[in-house]
Amino acid sequence: MTPYEGTVLIAGATGFIGTHLARFLPHVRVLTRDTNAARSTLSKYGISVSEGIVKWAPGKSPLDASVLDGVDAIINLAGVSVADGRWTKRRKRSILQSRLDATKTLISALSSTQHRVQSLISASAVGYYGSCGNQFLTEDTEPGTDFLADVCKKWEDAAQPDTADIVRVVTPRIGIVLGPDGGALPKMAFPFKLFVGGKLGNGKHWMPWIQIDDLVGLFNHLLTSSISGPVNATAPNPVTNAEFTRQLAGSLKRPALFPVPRFVLRLLVGEFANALFASQRTDVTKAVNDGYAFRFPELKSALHELY
Ligand SMILES: NC(=O)c1ccc[n+]([C@@H]2O[C@H](COP(=O)([O-])OP(=O)(O)OC[C@H]3O[C@@H](n4cnc5c(N)ncnc54)[C@H](OP(=O)(O)O)[C@@H]3O)[C@@H](O)[C@H]2O)c1
């Protein structure tokens, strides 16, 4: 896979997905709330940033449009983590607001510069769909009605500039990203390592996973593609939670003996439990028809690569 050669401004480059992208792409400028912390995180991952590290304060002050000088594309990943901590009212507000602030700040800088940025890849999530049982979910499927669906809908809407000729916008609906050093997988693997892992509830809900190298590959593909709008960013073969559990336990050479009832998860993590039980059987025809070839279409090979 040939990395995109243009200069990419990445907001949220210090996070799990961002560090993988910043390592892969050769010409990156980083937008961060804390330049010292960003420098130290990125150097910990051996990432050298060729186009500079720039401070921003989304929601507090506008972005100086000169940050976009020489930039060919923007990747927007910024937002308060959905998975860390209980969903208190305050936390839910900041999960939504941080994403809207970051996205609107970028759109407003794009609208105020003469410099033409070709594409904005602005993250969204499969949470857009809510929980849909066995239904196949294409990008045309209606949004769900729960908290995450509302966040994703507003987040995607915020990424649309007033006039379409400002920039091509893609909003990848990212699934559960599997990587060795962040995201959900280390948390999911932990109980198995202690021999107390198991499926969630009856395990019938569909999990739209994607291996981190494929997510980086798909973003790289989207930077040069001409498609726009939402794109399901998940592997072509989602599996049920029961199947995921079986394969994860197999990869770790551990048993999967202890199903976790929904009420226990609700006690532990509150409303976030709903997201862990959401069933999303995504269809990736749009990405495949656009020419993206998945390296890890099957969970078995994805887990094999990671463990
Ligand atoms: N990981 C997944 O499985 C997954 C699945 C679906 C969707 N997504 C979405 O993809 C995006 C990236 O995911 P990730 O796992 O890489 O997230 P992450 O590790 O939590 O990183 C997110 C980045 O956002 C920035 N950020 C945090 N709080 C912020 C705030 N209040 N205002 C502005 N920026 C803030 C931080 O960058 P600085 O500290 O440098 O500013 C941070 O590095 C997220 O928006 C996430 O919702 C992820």
Tab-separated table of C-alpha atoms and ligand atoms in Angstrom:
chain	number	residue	atom	x	y	z
A	1	MET	CA	0.000	0.000	0.000
A	2	THR	CA	1.490	3.319	-1.057
A	3	PRO	CA	1.057	6.075	1.527
A	4	TYR	CA	-0.686	9.286	0.441
A	5	GLU	CA	2.054	11.781	-0.425
A	6	GLY	CA	0.198	15.017	0.350
A	7	THR	CA	0.376	16.966	3.607
A	8	VAL	CA	-2.265	15.804	6.079
A	9	LEU	CA	-3.395	17.837	9.071
A	10	ILE	CA	-4.520	15.407	11.785
A	11	ALA	CA	-6.660	16.504	14.744
A	12	GLY	CA	-6.552	13.864	17.486
A	13	ALA	CA	-3.238	12.474	16.198
A	14	THR	CA	-2.111	11.584	19.718
A	15	GLY	CA	-4.846	8.986	20.254
A	16	PHE	CA	-4.997	5.298	19.390
A	17	ILE	CA	-6.028	5.637	15.729
A	18	GLY	CA	-4.163	8.926	15.217
A	19	THR	CA	-0.766	7.548	16.241
A	20	HIS	CA	-1.134	4.681	13.753
A	21	LEU	CA	-2.062	7.132	10.989
A	22	ALA	CA	0.699	9.591	11.891
A	23	ARG	CA	3.246	6.785	11.775
A	24	PHE	CA	2.037	5.625	8.353
A	25	LEU	CA	1.609	8.943	6.540
A	26	PRO	CA	4.877	10.654	5.503
A	27	HIS	CA	3.784	14.327	5.681
A	28	VAL	CA	1.751	15.108	8.777
A	29	ARG	CA	0.898	18.277	10.690
A	30	VAL	CA	-0.592	17.671	14.136
A	31	LEU	CA	-3.364	19.683	15.741
A	32	THR	CA	-3.452	19.140	19.501
A	33	ARG	CA	-4.705	20.769	22.690
A	34	ASP	CA	-1.295	20.281	24.340
A	35	THR	CA	1.833	20.508	22.194
A	36	ASN	CA	4.257	19.262	24.885
A	37	ALA	CA	2.155	16.210	25.681
A	38	ALA	CA	1.696	15.547	21.960
A	39	ARG	CA	5.441	15.790	21.292
A	40	SER	CA	6.142	13.336	24.057
A	41	THR	CA	3.384	10.868	23.017
A	42	LEU	CA	4.397	10.937	19.379
A	43	SER	CA	8.097	10.495	20.138
A	44	LYS	CA	7.218	7.553	22.431
A	45	TYR	CA	5.723	5.901	19.349
A	46	GLY	CA	8.787	6.836	17.262
A	47	ILE	CA	6.748	9.255	15.126
A	48	SER	CA	8.518	12.231	13.603
A	49	VAL	CA	6.176	15.005	12.535
A	50	SER	CA	7.511	16.677	9.402
A	51	GLU	CA	4.988	19.537	9.141
A	52	GLY	CA	4.827	20.741	12.737
A	53	ILE	CA	2.729	20.398	15.882
A	54	VAL	CA	0.159	23.164	16.305
A	55	LYS	CA	-1.943	24.031	19.347
A	56	TRP	CA	-5.689	24.575	19.084
A	57	ALA	CA	-8.524	25.138	21.510
A	58	PRO	CA	-11.716	23.983	19.799
A	59	GLY	CA	-14.816	25.557	21.282
A	60	LYS	CA	-12.723	28.281	22.915
A	61	SER	CA	-11.011	30.062	20.048
A	62	PRO	CA	-11.131	29.898	16.253
A	63	LEU	CA	-8.345	28.209	14.353
A	64	ASP	CA	-5.981	30.542	12.528
A	65	ALA	CA	-6.556	29.586	8.888
A	66	SER	CA	-2.786	29.823	8.216
A	67	VAL	CA	-2.587	26.370	9.857
A	68	LEU	CA	-4.075	25.091	6.604
A	69	ASP	CA	-1.320	26.545	4.405
A	70	GLY	CA	0.188	23.745	2.341
A	71	VAL	CA	-2.337	21.232	3.682
A	72	ASP	CA	-3.864	18.850	1.118
A	73	ALA	CA	-6.172	16.920	3.418
A	74	ILE	CA	-7.488	16.911	6.975
A	75	ILE	CA	-8.227	13.904	9.170
A	76	ASN	CA	-10.441	14.716	12.147
A	77	LEU	CA	-10.399	12.228	15.028
A	78	ALA	CA	-10.730	14.629	17.949
A	79	GLY	CA	-13.150	14.012	20.780
A	80	VAL	CA	-13.473	12.938	24.403
A	81	SER	CA	-13.210	9.148	24.700
A	82	VAL	CA	-16.540	7.323	24.679
A	83	ALA	CA	-15.183	4.241	26.435
A	84	ASP	CA	-13.339	5.675	29.447
A	85	GLY	CA	-15.553	6.034	32.478
A	86	ARG	CA	-19.277	6.016	33.264
A	87	TRP	CA	-21.628	8.012	31.103
A	88	THR	CA	-22.650	10.685	33.573
A	89	LYS	CA	-24.754	13.567	32.238
A	90	ARG	CA	-21.658	15.729	32.257
A	91	ARG	CA	-19.563	13.160	30.418
A	92	LYS	CA	-22.256	12.652	27.778
A	93	ARG	CA	-22.329	16.405	27.221
A	94	SER	CA	-18.571	16.521	26.710
A	95	ILE	CA	-18.579	13.432	24.425
A	96	LEU	CA	-20.957	15.304	22.117
A	97	GLN	CA	-19.702	18.855	22.559
A	98	SER	CA	-15.993	18.052	22.105
A	99	ARG	CA	-16.773	16.470	18.714
A	100	LEU	CA	-19.013	19.304	17.572
A	101	ASP	CA	-16.514	21.956	18.708
A	102	ALA	CA	-13.572	20.275	16.967
A	103	THR	CA	-15.444	19.631	13.723
A	104	LYS	CA	-17.049	23.080	13.529
A	105	THR	CA	-13.676	24.739	14.251
A	106	LEU	CA	-12.147	22.891	11.290
A	107	ILE	CA	-15.066	23.706	8.981
A	108	SER	CA	-14.965	27.346	9.910
A	109	ALA	CA	-11.186	27.540	9.206
A	110	LEU	CA	-11.788	25.805	5.864
A	111	SER	CA	-14.508	28.306	5.018
A	112	SER	CA	-12.273	31.280	5.780
A	113	THR	CA	-9.215	30.371	3.712
A	114	GLN	CA	-8.501	30.850	0.013
A	115	HIS	CA	-6.258	27.784	0.115
A	116	ARG	CA	-8.026	24.754	-1.338
A	117	VAL	CA	-7.854	21.675	0.892
A	118	GLN	CA	-8.899	18.646	-1.160
A	119	SER	CA	-10.469	16.381	1.424
A	120	LEU	CA	-11.721	16.221	4.974
A	121	ILE	CA	-11.952	12.725	6.451
A	122	SER	CA	-13.986	13.341	9.584
A	123	ALA	CA	-14.534	10.373	11.880
A	124	SER	CA	-17.932	9.020	12.771
A	125	ALA	CA	-18.851	5.633	14.227
A	126	VAL	CA	-21.097	2.633	13.687
A	127	GLY	CA	-22.924	3.893	16.754
A	128	TYR	CA	-24.804	5.966	14.140
A	129	TYR	CA	-27.091	2.969	13.541
A	130	GLY	CA	-28.096	2.257	17.134
A	131	SER	CA	-28.816	-1.442	17.688
A	132	CYS	CA	-30.358	-3.275	14.719
A	133	GLY	CA	-30.417	-7.028	15.341
A	134	ASN	CA	-29.572	-9.011	12.190
A	135	GLN	CA	-30.334	-6.214	9.695
A	136	PHE	CA	-27.592	-5.449	7.142
A	137	LEU	CA	-26.570	-1.833	7.600
A	138	THR	CA	-25.569	0.216	4.578
A	139	GLU	CA	-24.661	3.883	4.606
A	140	ASP	CA	-28.281	4.633	3.592
A	141	THR	CA	-29.753	2.985	6.702
A	142	GLU	CA	-31.573	5.433	8.964
A	143	PRO	CA	-29.801	6.523	12.176
A	144	GLY	CA	-30.729	4.964	15.512
A	145	THR	CA	-32.375	6.790	18.366
A	146	ASP	CA	-29.985	6.266	21.305
A	147	PHE	CA	-27.313	8.584	22.684
A	148	LEU	CA	-24.439	7.456	20.430
A	149	ALA	CA	-26.639	7.573	17.336
A	150	ASP	CA	-27.542	11.158	18.194
A	151	VAL	CA	-23.848	12.033	18.709
A	152	CYS	CA	-22.823	10.468	15.392
A	153	LYS	CA	-25.649	12.118	13.443
A	154	LYS	CA	-24.782	15.581	14.809
A	155	TRP	CA	-21.034	14.910	14.382
A	156	GLU	CA	-21.512	13.992	10.697
A	157	ASP	CA	-23.803	16.966	10.094
A	158	ALA	CA	-21.212	19.309	11.647
A	159	ALA	CA	-18.635	18.098	9.104
A	160	GLN	CA	-20.674	19.384	6.161
A	161	PRO	CA	-19.665	22.867	5.010
A	162	ASP	CA	-22.357	25.261	3.768
A	163	THR	CA	-21.197	24.903	0.194
A	164	ALA	CA	-20.023	21.600	-1.202
A	165	ASP	CA	-17.170	23.104	-3.254
A	166	ILE	CA	-15.147	24.015	-0.131
A	167	VAL	CA	-13.880	20.485	0.424
A	168	ARG	CA	-14.753	16.833	-0.292
A	169	VAL	CA	-16.032	15.377	2.982
A	170	VAL	CA	-15.983	11.690	3.942
A	171	THR	CA	-17.338	10.515	7.288
A	172	PRO	CA	-16.096	6.970	7.949
A	173	ARG	CA	-18.420	5.142	10.347
A	174	ILE	CA	-15.701	3.395	12.282
A	175	GLY	CA	-16.354	0.023	13.924
A	176	ILE	CA	-14.572	-1.593	16.877
A	177	VAL	CA	-10.932	-1.038	16.023
A	178	LEU	CA	-8.674	-3.959	16.913
A	179	GLY	CA	-5.085	-3.057	17.688
A	180	PRO	CA	-2.449	-4.209	20.142
A	181	ASP	CA	-1.883	-0.897	21.881
A	182	GLY	CA	-5.235	0.811	22.358
A	183	GLY	CA	-8.950	0.775	21.672
A	184	ALA	CA	-11.226	-2.012	22.860
A	185	LEU	CA	-9.122	-5.137	22.265
A	186	PRO	CA	-6.734	-4.953	25.254
A	187	LYS	CA	-9.756	-4.304	27.515
A	188	MET	CA	-11.689	-7.208	25.980
A	189	ALA	CA	-8.676	-9.524	26.230
A	190	PHE	CA	-7.913	-8.717	29.876
A	191	PRO	CA	-10.529	-10.989	31.538
A	192	PHE	CA	-9.562	-13.849	29.236
A	193	LYS	CA	-5.957	-13.518	30.339
A	194	LEU	CA	-7.238	-13.982	33.909
A	195	PHE	CA	-9.251	-17.072	32.818
A	196	VAL	CA	-12.567	-15.285	33.510
A	197	GLY	CA	-13.506	-14.230	29.965
A	198	GLY	CA	-16.814	-14.960	28.283
A	199	LYS	CA	-19.436	-13.701	25.868
A	200	LEU	CA	-21.724	-10.765	26.644
A	201	GLY	CA	-25.252	-11.919	27.457
A	202	ASN	CA	-26.404	-14.479	24.883
A	203	GLY	CA	-23.684	-13.276	22.481
A	204	LYS	CA	-26.093	-12.922	19.560
A	205	HIS	CA	-25.346	-9.271	18.801
A	206	TRP	CA	-23.184	-8.446	15.769
A	207	MET	CA	-19.790	-6.801	16.289
A	208	PRO	CA	-18.527	-4.629	13.416
A	209	TRP	CA	-14.781	-4.947	14.043
A	210	ILE	CA	-11.861	-3.678	11.898
A	211	GLN	CA	-8.152	-4.382	12.248
A	212	ILE	CA	-6.138	-1.179	12.848
A	213	ASP	CA	-3.894	-1.660	9.769
A	214	ASP	CA	-7.028	-1.945	7.629
A	215	LEU	CA	-8.470	1.219	9.153
A	216	VAL	CA	-5.222	3.047	8.335
A	217	GLY	CA	-5.338	1.512	4.831
A	218	LEU	CA	-8.937	2.573	4.325
A	219	PHE	CA	-8.248	6.154	5.485
A	220	ASN	CA	-5.241	6.225	3.145
A	221	HIS	CA	-7.492	5.011	0.326
A	222	LEU	CA	-10.160	7.613	1.129
A	223	LEU	CA	-7.561	10.392	0.928
A	224	THR	CA	-7.123	9.751	-2.798
A	225	SER	CA	-10.586	8.464	-3.667
A	226	SER	CA	-13.325	10.683	-5.076
A	227	ILE	CA	-16.219	9.357	-2.965
A	228	SER	CA	-17.846	11.429	-0.280
A	229	GLY	CA	-20.357	11.049	2.531
A	230	PRO	CA	-20.537	8.213	5.048
A	231	VAL	CA	-18.509	5.029	4.511
A	232	ASN	CA	-18.771	1.997	6.761
A	233	ALA	CA	-15.239	1.510	8.084
A	234	THR	CA	-15.494	-2.079	9.266
A	235	ALA	CA	-14.253	-5.441	8.031
A	236	PRO	CA	-16.421	-7.190	5.406
A	237	ASN	CA	-17.218	-10.015	7.831
A	238	PRO	CA	-18.705	-8.856	11.123
A	239	VAL	CA	-19.230	-11.673	13.637
A	240	THR	CA	-21.577	-12.207	16.558
A	241	ASN	CA	-20.252	-11.536	20.021
A	242	ALA	CA	-20.344	-15.296	20.727
A	243	GLU	CA	-18.146	-15.976	17.683
A	244	PHE	CA	-15.833	-13.079	18.540
A	245	THR	CA	-15.487	-14.447	22.069
A	246	ARG	CA	-14.728	-17.959	20.776
A	247	GLN	CA	-12.040	-16.692	18.405
A	248	LEU	CA	-10.483	-14.301	20.900
A	249	ALA	CA	-10.303	-17.046	23.540
A	250	GLY	CA	-8.756	-19.361	20.927
A	251	SER	CA	-6.132	-16.775	19.951
A	252	LEU	CA	-5.223	-16.231	23.587
A	253	LYS	CA	-5.338	-19.981	24.292
A	254	ARG	CA	-7.745	-19.373	27.162
A	255	PRO	CA	-11.245	-20.700	27.933
A	256	ALA	CA	-14.398	-18.591	27.469
A	257	LEU	CA	-16.450	-19.872	30.366
A	258	PHE	CA	-18.078	-16.900	32.040
A	259	PRO	CA	-20.860	-15.076	30.181
A	260	VAL	CA	-21.325	-11.533	31.447
A	261	PRO	CA	-25.016	-10.674	32.022
A	262	ARG	CA	-26.191	-7.276	30.807
A	263	PHE	CA	-27.224	-6.112	34.289
A	264	VAL	CA	-23.694	-6.718	35.608
A	265	LEU	CA	-22.193	-4.576	32.857
A	266	ARG	CA	-24.826	-1.932	33.512
A	267	LEU	CA	-23.794	-1.869	37.170
A	268	LEU	CA	-20.143	-1.601	36.177
A	269	VAL	CA	-20.259	0.944	33.356
A	270	GLY	CA	-23.798	2.378	33.387
A	271	GLU	CA	-25.447	3.356	30.107
A	272	PHE	CA	-22.241	2.577	28.179
A	273	ALA	CA	-23.304	-1.090	28.557
A	274	ASN	CA	-25.913	-0.422	25.840
A	275	ALA	CA	-23.097	0.305	23.390
A	276	LEU	CA	-21.382	-2.968	24.299
A	277	PHE	CA	-24.607	-4.865	23.549
A	278	ALA	CA	-25.496	-2.953	20.371
A	279	SER	CA	-25.929	-5.202	17.328
A	280	GLN	CA	-24.500	-3.717	14.114
A	281	ARG	CA	-24.127	-5.938	11.059
A	282	THR	CA	-22.461	-3.526	8.684
A	283	ASP	CA	-22.160	-3.862	4.923
A	284	VAL	CA	-18.978	-2.545	3.292
A	285	THR	CA	-19.997	-2.646	-0.366
A	286	LYS	CA	-19.384	1.115	-0.689
A	287	ALA	CA	-15.719	0.832	0.371
A	288	VAL	CA	-15.133	-2.343	-1.652
A	289	ASN	CA	-16.799	-0.965	-4.803
A	290	ASP	CA	-14.598	2.097	-4.441
A	291	GLY	CA	-11.570	-0.196	-4.738
A	292	TYR	CA	-10.443	-0.750	-1.163
A	293	ALA	CA	-9.055	-4.285	-0.721
A	294	PHE	CA	-9.150	-5.387	2.916
A	295	ARG	CA	-5.979	-7.020	4.224
A	296	PHE	CA	-7.857	-8.633	7.096
A	297	PRO	CA	-11.375	-9.505	5.949
A	298	GLU	CA	-11.654	-12.396	8.442
A	299	LEU	CA	-11.432	-12.095	12.216
A	300	LYS	CA	-9.171	-15.135	12.475
A	301	SER	CA	-6.382	-13.580	10.418
A	302	ALA	CA	-6.847	-10.198	12.120
A	303	LEU	CA	-6.413	-11.728	15.585
A	304	HIS	CA	-3.563	-13.913	14.350
A	305	GLU	CA	-1.721	-10.753	13.214
A	306	LEU	CA	-2.274	-9.126	16.622
A	307	TYR	CA	-1.447	-12.082	18.910
B	1	LIG	N1	-11.112	3.314	18.649
B	1	LIG	C1	-12.257	2.860	18.171
B	1	LIG	O1	-12.539	1.630	18.210
B	1	LIG	C2	-13.241	3.817	17.550
B	1	LIG	C3	-14.437	3.299	17.032
B	1	LIG	C4	-15.346	4.158	16.455
B	1	LIG	C5	-15.087	5.534	16.394
B	1	LIG	N2	-13.926	6.005	16.924
B	1	LIG	C6	-13.717	7.464	16.888
B	1	LIG	O2	-12.503	7.783	16.233
B	1	LIG	C7	-11.867	8.885	16.901
B	1	LIG	C8	-10.456	8.475	17.269
B	1	LIG	O3	-10.514	7.310	18.090
B	1	LIG	P1	-9.336	6.912	19.084
B	1	LIG	O4	-9.631	5.554	19.601
B	1	LIG	O5	-8.023	7.182	18.421
B	1	LIG	O6	-9.577	7.999	20.243
B	1	LIG	P2	-8.586	8.488	21.404
B	1	LIG	O7	-7.446	7.540	21.569
B	1	LIG	O8	-9.438	8.751	22.598
B	1	LIG	O9	-7.993	9.865	20.826
B	1	LIG	C9	-8.813	10.956	20.568
B	1	LIG	C10	-7.994	12.225	20.492
B	1	LIG	O10	-8.925	13.317	20.564
B	1	LIG	C11	-8.340	14.414	21.230
B	1	LIG	N3	-9.279	14.888	22.260
B	1	LIG	C12	-9.614	14.298	23.437
B	1	LIG	N4	-10.481	15.076	24.124
B	1	LIG	C13	-10.693	16.177	23.345
B	1	LIG	C14	-11.466	17.358	23.494
B	1	LIG	N5	-12.179	17.601	24.602
B	1	LIG	N6	-11.454	18.260	22.483
B	1	LIG	C15	-10.707	18.055	21.362
B	1	LIG	N7	-9.927	16.974	21.190
B	1	LIG	C16	-9.935	16.044	22.162
B	1	LIG	C17	-7.030	13.967	21.868
B	1	LIG	O11	-5.962	14.624	21.168
B	1	LIG	P3	-5.087	15.807	21.858
B	1	LIG	O12	-4.981	15.474	23.325
B	1	LIG	O13	-3.783	15.724	21.154
B	1	LIG	O14	-5.818	17.088	21.611
B	1	LIG	C18	-7.011	12.448	21.636
B	1	LIG	O15	-5.745	11.990	21.304
B	1	LIG	C19	-12.699	9.216	18.138
B	1	LIG	O16	-13.434	10.373	17.922
B	1	LIG	C20	-13.592	8.008	18.316
B	1	LIG	O17	-14.874	8.318	18.828
B	1	LIG	C21	-12.998	5.188	17.496
